[in-house]
Amino acid sequence: AQSVTQPDIHITVSEGASLELRCNYSYGATPYLFWYVQSPGQGLQLLLKYFSGDTLVQGIKGFEAEFKRSQSSFNLRKPSVHWSDAAEYFCAVLGMEYGNKLVFGAGTILRVKS
Amino acid sequence: EAQVTQNPRYLITVTGKKLTVTCSQNMNHEYMSWYRQDPGLGLRQIYYSMNVEVTDKGDVPEGYKVSRKEKRNFPLILESPSPNQTSLYFCASISSQGAGQETQYFGPGTRLLVL
């Protein structure tokens, strides 16, 4: 069965600093990978997704993620964080043979210091 | 505008009082799903439906029912809610099955409190 691990429950960065949120997955086949962001009291917004091809994926709001098959990782990065990026971030893997189920990590809460 | 809608957005109820959370999508998607979100656990799938009249259990189906009588609607039913079903619920629909550019579209969420 597929699973997703986000090792960091909370991360605090200063505004303008770079950001990397870690995500490791366990899945037998080629994974479909996603990053979602959830602002307080809001729903889920898709930041970016990886299906195949180029392992560096660009998303919205200046985010990017790199798929590394050898490390089973799909880390999210942003070169310069803005205060509005404070939110909870979820990594997810889509299991086609499990009824198109998205399996989510537990989430990483990002705090931004001014 | 392509969207998934849920109603109600907020609900407070008491133990044992049946309730239904509606979900509707306007994208003609075949696949729909319900998730619950709890702190530290991320989102977990409750039930999913691959087409009209086709539903199946997800990871945490106990205490829930669903129906899929038409493609656009996928209501979540709590026959006898209990406090451990206090959670944030999301409905989602997905564009297609099989390899391709599938993306799950999420509704805005329904926050449920069971007293």
Coordinates of N, CA and C in Angstrom, one line a residue:
Chain A
A1 N 0.8 -1.2 0.0 CA 0.0 0.0 0.0 C 0.9 1.2 0.0
Q2 N 0.4 2.3 -0.6 CA 1.2 3.5 -0.6 C 1.1 4.2 0.7
S3 N 2.1 5.0 1.0 CA 2.1 5.9 2.1 C 3.0 7.1 1.9
V4 N 2.8 8.1 2.7 CA 3.5 9.4 2.5 C 3.9 9.8 3.9
T5 N 5.2 10.2 4.0 CA 5.7 10.7 5.2 C 6.2 12.2 5.0
Q6 N 5.8 13.0 5.9 CA 6.3 14.4 6.0 C 6.9 14.5 7.3
P7 N 8.3 14.5 7.4 CA 9.0 14.3 8.6 C 8.8 15.5 9.6
D8 N 8.6 16.7 9.0 CA 8.5 17.9 9.8 C 7.1 18.3 10.1
I9 N 6.7 18.4 11.3 CA 5.3 18.8 11.7 C 5.2 20.3 11.6
H10 N 6.2 21.0 12.1 CA 6.3 22.4 12.0 C 7.6 22.9 11.5
I11 N 7.6 24.0 10.7 CA 8.8 24.6 10.2 C 8.6 26.1 10.3
T12 N 9.6 26.8 10.8 CA 9.6 28.3 10.9 C 10.7 28.8 10.1
V13 N 10.4 29.7 9.2 CA 11.4 30.4 8.4 C 11.2 31.9 8.4
S14 N 12.2 32.6 8.2 CA 12.1 34.1 8.1 C 11.7 34.5 6.8
E15 N 10.9 35.6 6.7 CA 10.5 36.1 5.4 C 11.7 36.4 4.6
G16 N 11.6 36.0 3.3 CA 12.7 36.2 2.4 C 13.7 35.0 2.3
A17 N 13.6 34.2 3.3 CA 14.5 33.0 3.3 C 14.0 31.9 2.4
S18 N 14.9 31.0 2.1 CA 14.5 29.9 1.2 C 13.7 28.8 2.1
L19 N 13.0 28.0 1.4 CA 12.2 27.0 2.1 C 12.3 25.6 1.4
E20 N 12.4 24.6 2.2 CA 12.3 23.2 1.6 C 11.4 22.4 2.6
L21 N 10.4 21.8 2.1 CA 9.5 21.0 2.8 C 9.7 19.5 2.3
R22 N 9.9 18.6 3.2 CA 10.3 17.3 2.8 C 9.1 16.4 2.7
C23 N 9.2 15.5 1.7 CA 8.1 14.5 1.5 C 8.8 13.2 1.0
N24 N 8.5 12.1 1.7 CA 8.9 10.8 1.2 C 7.7 9.9 1.0
Y25 N 7.8 9.1 0.0 CA 6.6 8.3 -0.3 C 7.0 6.8 -0.4
S26 N 6.1 6.0 -0.3 CA 6.3 4.5 -0.5 C 5.2 4.1 -1.5
Y27 N 5.6 3.6 -2.6 CA 4.7 3.2 -3.6 C 5.4 2.3 -4.6
G28 N 4.7 1.2 -5.0 CA 5.3 0.2 -5.8 C 5.6 0.6 -7.3
A29 N 4.7 1.4 -7.8 CA 4.9 1.7 -9.3 C 5.3 3.2 -9.4
T30 N 5.3 3.7 -10.6 CA 5.6 5.1 -10.8 C 4.5 5.9 -10.1
P31 N 4.9 6.8 -9.2 CA 3.8 7.5 -8.5 C 3.3 8.8 -9.2
Y32 N 2.1 9.1 -8.9 CA 1.6 10.4 -9.2 C 1.7 11.2 -7.9
L33 N 2.3 12.3 -7.9 CA 2.6 13.0 -6.7 C 2.1 14.5 -6.7
F34 N 1.6 14.9 -5.6 CA 1.0 16.2 -5.5 C 1.5 17.0 -4.2
W35 N 1.4 18.3 -4.3 CA 1.5 19.1 -3.2 C 0.3 20.0 -3.1
Y36 N -0.3 20.1 -1.9 CA -1.5 20.9 -1.7 C -1.1 21.9 -0.6
V37 N -1.8 23.1 -0.6 CA -1.6 24.0 0.5 C -3.0 24.3 1.1
Q38 N -3.0 24.5 2.4 CA -4.3 24.8 3.1 C -4.0 26.0 4.0
S39 N -4.6 27.1 3.7 CA -4.5 28.3 4.6 C -5.6 28.1 5.7
P40 N -5.3 28.8 6.8 CA -6.3 28.6 7.9 C -7.7 28.8 7.6
G41 N -8.5 27.9 7.9 CA -10.0 28.0 7.6 C -10.4 27.8 6.2
Q42 N -9.4 27.4 5.3 CA -9.7 27.3 3.9 C -9.6 25.9 3.4
G43 N -10.0 25.6 2.2 CA -9.9 24.3 1.6 C -8.5 24.1 1.1
L44 N -8.4 23.0 0.3 CA -7.1 22.6 -0.3 C -6.9 23.2 -1.6
Q45 N -5.7 23.7 -1.9 CA -5.4 24.3 -3.2 C -4.2 23.5 -3.7
L46 N -4.3 23.1 -4.9 CA -3.2 22.3 -5.6 C -2.1 23.3 -6.0
L47 N -0.9 23.0 -5.5 CA 0.3 23.8 -5.8 C 1.0 23.3 -7.1
L48 N 1.1 22.0 -7.1 CA 1.8 21.4 -8.3 C 1.6 19.9 -8.3
K49 N 1.9 19.2 -9.4 CA 1.8 17.8 -9.5 C 2.8 17.2 -10.4
Y50 N 3.2 16.0 -10.2 CA 4.1 15.3 -11.0 C 3.5 14.0 -11.5
F51 N 3.5 13.8 -12.8 CA 3.0 12.5 -13.4 C 4.1 11.8 -14.1
S52 N 4.9 12.5 -14.8 CA 6.0 11.8 -15.6 C 6.9 12.9 -16.2
G53 N 8.0 12.5 -16.8 CA 8.8 13.5 -17.5 C 9.7 14.2 -16.7
D54 N 9.9 15.5 -16.9 CA 10.9 16.3 -16.2 C 10.7 16.2 -14.7
T55 N 11.7 15.9 -14.0 CA 11.6 15.6 -12.5 C 11.5 16.9 -11.7
L56 N 11.8 18.0 -12.3 CA 11.6 19.3 -11.6 C 10.3 19.9 -12.1
V57 N 9.4 20.1 -11.2 CA 8.0 20.6 -11.5 C 7.8 22.0 -11.0
Q58 N 7.3 22.8 -11.8 CA 7.0 24.2 -11.4 C 5.5 24.3 -11.0
G59 N 5.2 25.0 -10.0 CA 3.8 25.2 -9.6 C 3.4 26.6 -9.5
I60 N 2.3 26.9 -8.8 CA 1.9 28.2 -8.6 C 2.6 28.9 -7.4
K61 N 2.5 30.2 -7.3 CA 3.0 31.0 -6.2 C 4.5 30.8 -6.0
G62 N 5.2 30.5 -7.1 CA 6.6 30.4 -7.1 C 7.2 29.2 -6.5
F63 N 6.4 28.2 -6.2 CA 6.8 26.9 -5.7 C 7.3 25.9 -6.8
E64 N 8.2 25.1 -6.4 CA 8.7 24.0 -7.3 C 8.9 22.8 -6.5
A65 N 9.0 21.6 -7.1 CA 9.2 20.4 -6.4 C 10.1 19.5 -7.3
E66 N 10.9 18.7 -6.7 CA 11.8 17.8 -7.5 C 11.5 16.4 -7.1
F67 N 11.2 15.5 -8.1 CA 11.0 14.1 -7.9 C 12.3 13.4 -8.0
K68 N 12.7 12.7 -6.9 CA 13.9 11.9 -6.9 C 13.5 10.4 -6.6
R69 N 13.5 9.6 -7.7 CA 13.1 8.2 -7.5 C 14.0 7.5 -6.6
S70 N 15.3 7.7 -6.7 CA 16.2 7.0 -5.9 C 16.1 7.2 -4.4
Q71 N 15.6 8.3 -4.1 CA 15.3 8.7 -2.7 C 13.9 8.6 -2.3
S72 N 13.0 8.2 -3.2 CA 11.6 8.2 -3.0 C 11.1 9.5 -2.3
S73 N 11.6 10.6 -2.9 CA 11.2 11.9 -2.3 C 10.6 12.8 -3.3
F74 N 9.9 13.8 -2.8 CA 9.2 14.8 -3.7 C 9.2 16.1 -2.8
N75 N 10.3 16.7 -2.6 CA 10.4 17.9 -1.8 C 10.0 19.1 -2.4
L76 N 9.3 20.0 -1.7 CA 8.8 21.2 -2.1 C 9.8 22.4 -1.8
R77 N 10.0 23.3 -2.7 CA 10.9 24.3 -2.5 C 10.4 25.7 -2.9
K78 N 10.9 26.7 -2.3 CA 10.6 28.1 -2.7 C 11.8 28.9 -2.4
P79 N 12.3 29.7 -3.3 CA 13.6 30.4 -3.0 C 13.5 31.6 -2.0
S80 N 12.3 32.2 -1.9 CA 12.1 33.3 -1.1 C 10.7 33.3 -0.5
V81 N 10.5 33.1 0.8 CA 9.2 32.9 1.3 C 8.6 34.3 1.7
H82 N 7.3 34.3 1.5 CA 6.5 35.5 1.8 C 5.6 35.2 3.0
W83 N 5.3 36.3 3.7 CA 4.4 36.0 4.9 C 3.1 35.3 4.6
S84 N 2.6 35.6 3.3 CA 1.4 34.9 2.9 C 1.5 33.5 2.7
D85 N 2.7 32.9 2.7 CA 2.9 31.5 2.5 C 2.7 30.7 3.8
A86 N 2.5 31.4 4.9 CA 2.2 30.7 6.1 C 0.9 29.9 6.0
A87 N 1.0 28.6 6.1 CA -0.2 27.7 5.9 C 0.3 26.3 6.3
E88 N -0.6 25.3 6.0 CA -0.3 23.9 6.2 C -0.1 23.3 4.8
Y89 N 0.9 22.5 4.6 CA 1.2 21.9 3.3 C 1.1 20.4 3.4
F90 N 0.5 19.8 2.4 CA 0.3 18.4 2.3 C 0.9 17.8 1.1
C91 N 1.7 16.8 1.2 CA 2.1 16.0 0.1 C 1.2 14.8 0.0
A92 N 1.0 14.4 -1.3 CA 0.0 13.2 -1.5 C 0.5 12.4 -2.7
V93 N 0.2 11.1 -2.6 CA 0.5 10.2 -3.7 C -0.8 9.6 -4.2
L94 N -1.0 9.5 -5.5 CA -2.2 8.9 -6.0 C -2.0 7.5 -6.4
G95 N -2.8 6.6 -5.8 CA -2.7 5.1 -6.1 C -3.7 4.7 -7.1
M96 N -3.4 4.5 -8.4 CA -4.4 4.2 -9.4 C -5.0 2.8 -9.1
E97 N -4.3 1.9 -8.5 CA -4.9 0.6 -8.3 C -5.6 0.5 -7.0
Y98 N -5.7 1.6 -6.3 CA -6.4 1.6 -5.0 C -7.6 2.6 -5.2
G99 N -8.3 2.5 -6.3 CA -9.5 3.3 -6.5 C -9.2 4.7 -6.7
N100 N -8.1 5.1 -7.3 CA -7.7 6.5 -7.5 C -7.7 7.2 -6.1
K101 N -7.2 6.6 -5.1 CA -7.2 7.2 -3.8 C -5.9 8.1 -3.6
L102 N -6.2 9.3 -3.1 CA -5.1 10.1 -2.7 C -4.7 9.8 -1.3
V103 N -3.4 9.4 -1.1 CA -3.0 9.2 0.3 C -2.1 10.4 0.7
F104 N -2.5 11.0 1.8 CA -1.9 12.2 2.2 C -0.8 12.0 3.3
G105 N 0.2 12.8 3.4 CA 1.0 12.9 4.5 C 0.3 13.7 5.6
A106 N 0.9 13.7 6.8 CA 0.2 14.3 8.0 C 0.2 15.8 7.9
G107 N 1.0 16.4 7.0 CA 1.1 17.8 6.8 C 2.2 18.4 7.5
T108 N 2.7 19.6 7.0 CA 3.7 20.4 7.6 C 3.2 21.8 7.8
I109 N 3.2 22.3 9.0 CA 2.7 23.7 9.2 C 3.9 24.6 9.1
L110 N 3.7 25.6 8.2 CA 4.8 26.6 7.9 C 4.5 27.9 8.6
R111 N 5.4 28.3 9.5 CA 5.3 29.7 10.1 C 6.3 30.6 9.5
V112 N 6.0 31.8 9.2 CA 6.9 32.8 8.6 C 7.1 33.9 9.6
K113 N 8.4 34.1 9.9 CA 8.8 35.2 10.8 C 9.0 36.5 10.0
S114 N 8.6 37.6 10.5 CA 8.9 38.8 9.8 C 10.2 39.4 10.3
Chain B
E1 N -17.9 28.1 -14.2 CA -16.7 27.8 -13.4 C -16.7 26.4 -12.9
A2 N -15.7 25.6 -13.1 CA -15.6 24.2 -12.6 C -15.4 24.3 -11.1
Q3 N -16.3 23.5 -10.4 CA -16.2 23.6 -8.9 C -16.9 22.4 -8.3
V4 N -16.5 22.1 -7.1 CA -17.1 21.2 -6.2 C -17.7 21.9 -5.0
T5 N -19.0 21.7 -4.8 CA -19.7 22.5 -3.7 C -20.1 21.5 -2.6
Q6 N -20.1 22.0 -1.4 CA -20.5 21.2 -0.2 C -21.4 22.0 0.6
N7 N -22.4 21.3 1.2 CA -23.3 22.0 2.1 C -23.7 21.0 3.2
P8 N -23.8 21.5 4.5 CA -23.5 22.9 4.9 C -22.0 23.0 5.0
R9 N -21.5 24.2 5.2 CA -20.1 24.4 5.5 C -19.7 24.2 6.9
Y10 N -20.7 24.5 7.8 CA -20.5 24.3 9.2 C -21.7 23.7 9.8
L11 N -21.5 22.7 10.7 CA -22.7 22.0 11.3 C -22.3 21.6 12.7
I12 N -23.2 21.9 13.6 CA -23.1 21.4 15.0 C -24.4 20.6 15.2
T13 N -24.2 19.4 15.7 CA -25.3 18.5 15.9 C -25.0 17.7 17.2
V14 N -26.0 16.8 17.6 CA -25.8 16.0 18.8 C -25.7 14.6 18.4
T15 N -25.2 13.8 19.3 CA -25.0 12.4 19.1 C -26.3 11.7 18.7
G16 N -26.2 10.9 17.7 CA -27.4 10.1 17.3 C -28.3 10.8 16.3
K17 N -28.2 12.0 16.0 CA -29.1 12.7 15.1 C -28.6 12.6 13.7
K18 N -29.3 11.9 12.9 CA -28.8 11.6 11.5 C -28.6 12.9 10.7
L19 N -27.6 12.9 9.9 CA -27.3 14.1 9.1 C -26.7 13.7 7.8
T20 N -26.9 14.6 6.8 CA -26.3 14.4 5.5 C -25.5 15.6 5.1
V21 N -24.4 15.4 4.5 CA -23.6 16.5 3.9 C -23.6 16.3 2.4
T22 N -24.0 17.3 1.7 CA -24.2 17.1 0.3 C -22.9 17.6 -0.4
C23 N -22.7 17.0 -1.6 CA -21.5 17.3 -2.4 C -22.0 17.2 -3.9
S24 N -21.6 18.3 -4.6 CA -22.0 18.3 -6.0 C -20.9 18.9 -6.8
Q25 N -20.7 18.3 -8.0 CA -19.7 18.8 -9.0 C -20.3 19.0 -10.3
N26 N -19.7 20.0 -11.0 CA -20.3 20.4 -12.3 C -19.3 20.1 -13.5
M27 N -18.4 19.1 -13.2 CA -17.4 18.8 -14.3 C -17.7 17.5 -15.0
N28 N -18.8 16.9 -14.7 CA -19.2 15.6 -15.3 C -18.1 14.5 -15.0
H29 N -17.5 14.6 -13.8 CA -16.5 13.6 -13.4 C -17.2 12.3 -13.0
E30 N -16.5 11.2 -13.3 CA -17.1 9.9 -12.9 C -16.7 9.6 -11.5
Y31 N -15.5 10.0 -11.1 CA -14.9 9.5 -9.8 C -15.1 10.6 -8.8
M32 N -15.7 10.3 -7.6 CA -15.8 11.2 -6.5 C -15.4 10.5 -5.2
S33 N -15.0 11.3 -4.2 CA -14.5 10.8 -3.0 C -14.8 11.7 -1.8
W34 N -14.8 11.1 -0.6 CA -14.9 11.8 0.6 C -13.7 11.6 1.5
Y35 N -13.2 12.6 2.1 CA -12.1 12.6 3.0 C -12.5 13.2 4.3
R36 N -11.8 12.8 5.4 CA -11.9 13.6 6.6 C -10.5 14.0 7.0
Q37 N -10.4 15.2 7.6 CA -9.1 15.7 8.0 C -9.1 15.9 9.5
D38 N -8.1 15.3 10.1 CA -7.9 15.5 11.6 C -6.5 15.9 11.8
P39 N -6.2 16.7 12.9 CA -4.9 17.2 13.2 C -3.9 16.1 13.3
G40 N -2.8 16.2 12.6 CA -1.7 15.2 12.8 C -1.9 14.0 11.9
L41 N -3.1 13.9 11.3 CA -3.3 12.7 10.5 C -3.5 13.0 9.0
G42 N -3.5 14.2 8.7 CA -3.7 14.5 7.3 C -5.1 14.2 6.8
L43 N -5.3 13.9 5.6 CA -6.6 13.6 5.1 C -6.7 12.1 4.9
R44 N -7.8 11.5 5.3 CA -8.0 10.0 5.1 C -9.3 9.8 4.3
Q45 N -9.3 8.9 3.4 CA -10.4 8.6 2.6 C -11.5 7.8 3.3
I46 N -12.7 8.3 3.2 CA -13.8 7.6 3.8 C -14.5 6.6 2.9
Y47 N -15.0 7.1 1.8 CA -15.6 6.4 0.7 C -15.3 7.0 -0.6
Y48 N -15.4 6.2 -1.7 CA -15.2 6.7 -3.0 C -16.3 6.1 -3.9
S49 N -16.4 6.7 -5.1 CA -17.4 6.2 -6.1 C -16.7 6.4 -7.4
M50 N -16.7 5.3 -8.2 CA -16.0 5.3 -9.5 C -17.1 5.6 -10.6
N51 N -18.3 5.6 -10.3 CA -19.4 5.9 -11.2 C -20.7 5.8 -10.5
V52 N -21.8 6.2 -11.3 CA -23.1 6.1 -10.7 C -23.4 4.7 -10.2
E53 N -23.9 4.6 -9.0 CA -24.3 3.3 -8.4 C -23.1 2.4 -8.1
V54 N -21.9 3.0 -8.1 CA -20.7 2.2 -7.8 C -19.9 2.9 -6.7
T55 N -20.0 2.4 -5.5 CA -19.3 3.0 -4.4 C -18.5 1.9 -3.6
D56 N -17.5 2.4 -2.9 CA -16.6 1.4 -2.2 C -16.0 2.1 -1.0
K57 N -15.6 1.3 0.0 CA -15.0 1.9 1.2 C -13.6 2.3 1.0
G58 N -13.3 3.4 1.7 CA -11.9 3.9 1.8 C -11.2 3.3 3.0
D59 N -10.4 4.2 3.6 CA -9.6 3.7 4.8 C -10.4 3.8 6.1
V60 N -11.4 4.7 6.2 CA -12.1 4.9 7.5 C -13.6 5.0 7.3
P61 N -14.2 4.0 6.8 CA -15.6 4.0 6.4 C -16.6 3.9 7.6
E62 N -16.1 3.4 8.8 CA -17.1 3.1 9.8 C -17.9 4.3 10.3
G63 N -19.2 4.1 10.3 CA -20.1 5.2 10.8 C -20.6 6.1 9.7
Y64 N -20.2 5.8 8.5 CA -20.6 6.6 7.3 C -21.3 5.7 6.3
K65 N -22.1 6.4 5.5 CA -22.7 5.8 4.3 C -22.6 6.9 3.2
V66 N -22.7 6.4 2.0 CA -22.7 7.3 0.8 C -23.7 6.7 -0.2
S67 N -24.1 7.5 -1.2 CA -24.9 7.1 -2.3 C -24.5 7.8 -3.5
R68 N -24.7 7.2 -4.7 CA -24.3 7.9 -5.9 C -25.4 7.5 -7.0
K69 N -26.5 8.2 -6.9 CA -27.6 8.0 -7.7 C -27.5 8.8 -9.1
E70 N -26.7 9.8 -9.1 CA -26.5 10.6 -10.3 C -25.0 11.0 -10.3
K71 N -24.5 11.3 -11.4 CA -23.1 11.6 -11.5 C -22.7 12.8 -10.7
R72 N -23.4 13.8 -10.7 CA -23.0 15.1 -10.1 C -23.0 15.1 -8.6
N73 N -23.8 14.2 -8.0 CA -24.0 14.3 -6.5 C -23.4 13.1 -5.8
F74 N -22.8 13.3 -4.6 CA -22.2 12.2 -3.8 C -22.4 12.6 -2.3
P75 N -23.6 12.4 -1.8 CA -23.8 12.8 -0.4 C -23.1 11.9 0.6
L76 N -22.7 12.4 1.7 CA -22.2 11.7 2.8 C -23.2 11.6 4.0
I77 N -23.5 10.4 4.4 CA -24.6 10.3 5.4 C -24.0 9.7 6.7
L78 N -24.3 10.4 7.8 CA -24.0 9.9 9.1 C -25.3 9.5 9.8
E79 N -25.5 8.2 9.9 CA -26.8 7.7 10.4 C -27.0 8.0 11.9
S80 N -25.9 7.8 12.6 CA -25.9 8.1 14.1 C -24.6 8.7 14.5
P81 N -24.5 10.0 14.3 CA -23.2 10.6 14.5 C -22.7 10.4 16.0
S82 N -21.4 10.3 16.1 CA -20.8 10.2 17.4 C -19.7 11.3 17.5
P83 N -19.3 11.7 18.7 CA -18.3 12.7 18.9 C -17.0 12.5 18.1
N84 N -16.6 11.2 18.0 CA -15.3 10.9 17.2 C -15.5 11.2 15.7
Q85 N -16.6 11.6 15.3 CA -16.8 12.0 13.9 C -16.7 13.5 13.7
T86 N -16.4 14.2 14.8 CA -16.1 15.6 14.8 C -14.9 15.8 13.9
S87 N -15.0 16.5 12.9 CA -13.8 16.6 11.9 C -14.1 17.6 10.8
L88 N -13.2 17.8 10.0 CA -13.3 18.6 8.8 C -13.4 17.6 7.6
Y89 N -14.5 17.8 6.8 CA -14.8 16.8 5.7 C -14.6 17.5 4.4
F90 N -14.0 16.8 3.5 CA -13.8 17.3 2.1 C -14.3 16.3 1.1
C91 N -15.1 16.8 0.2 CA -15.5 16.1 -1.0 C -14.5 16.4 -2.1
A92 N -14.3 15.4 -3.0 CA -13.4 15.7 -4.1 C -13.9 14.9 -5.3
S93 N -13.6 15.4 -6.5 CA -13.9 14.7 -7.7 C -12.6 14.7 -8.6
I94 N -12.5 13.7 -9.4 CA -11.3 13.5 -10.2 C -11.7 13.3 -11.7
S95 N -10.9 13.8 -12.6 CA -11.3 14.0 -14.0 C -11.5 12.6 -14.7
S96 N -10.6 11.6 -14.5 CA -10.7 10.4 -15.2 C -9.9 9.3 -14.5
Q97 N -10.1 8.1 -14.9 CA -9.4 7.0 -14.3 C -8.3 6.6 -15.3
G98 N -7.3 5.8 -14.9 CA -6.3 5.4 -15.8 C -5.2 6.4 -15.9
A99 N -4.1 6.1 -16.6 CA -2.9 6.9 -16.7 C -3.3 8.2 -17.4
G100 N -2.8 9.3 -16.9 CA -3.1 10.6 -17.6 C -3.0 11.7 -16.6
Q101 N -3.7 12.8 -16.9 CA -3.5 14.0 -16.2 C -4.6 14.2 -15.1
E102 N -4.8 13.1 -14.3 CA -5.8 13.2 -13.3 C -5.4 14.3 -12.3
T103 N -6.5 15.0 -11.9 CA -6.3 15.9 -10.8 C -7.6 15.9 -9.9
Q104 N -7.4 15.9 -8.6 CA -8.5 15.9 -7.7 C -8.9 17.3 -7.4
Y105 N -10.2 17.6 -7.6 CA -10.7 18.9 -7.3 C -11.4 18.8 -5.9
F106 N -11.1 19.7 -5.0 CA -11.7 19.6 -3.7 C -12.7 20.6 -3.5
G107 N -13.7 20.2 -2.7 CA -14.7 21.2 -2.2 C -14.1 22.0 -1.1
P108 N -14.9 23.0 -0.6 CA -14.4 24.0 0.4 C -14.3 23.4 1.8
G109 N -14.9 22.2 2.0 CA -14.9 21.6 3.3 C -16.1 21.9 4.1
T110 N -16.4 20.9 5.0 CA -17.5 21.0 5.9 C -17.0 20.7 7.3
R111 N -17.1 21.7 8.2 CA -16.6 21.5 9.6 C -17.8 21.0 10.4
L112 N -17.7 19.8 11.0 CA -18.7 19.1 11.8 C -18.3 19.0 13.2
L113 N -19.2 19.4 14.1 CA -19.0 19.2 15.5 C -20.2 18.4 16.0
V114 N -19.8 17.2 16.6 CA -20.8 16.4 17.2 C -20.7 16.4 18.7
L115 N -21.8 16.9 19.4 CA -21.8 17.0 20.8 C -22.3 15.8 21.5

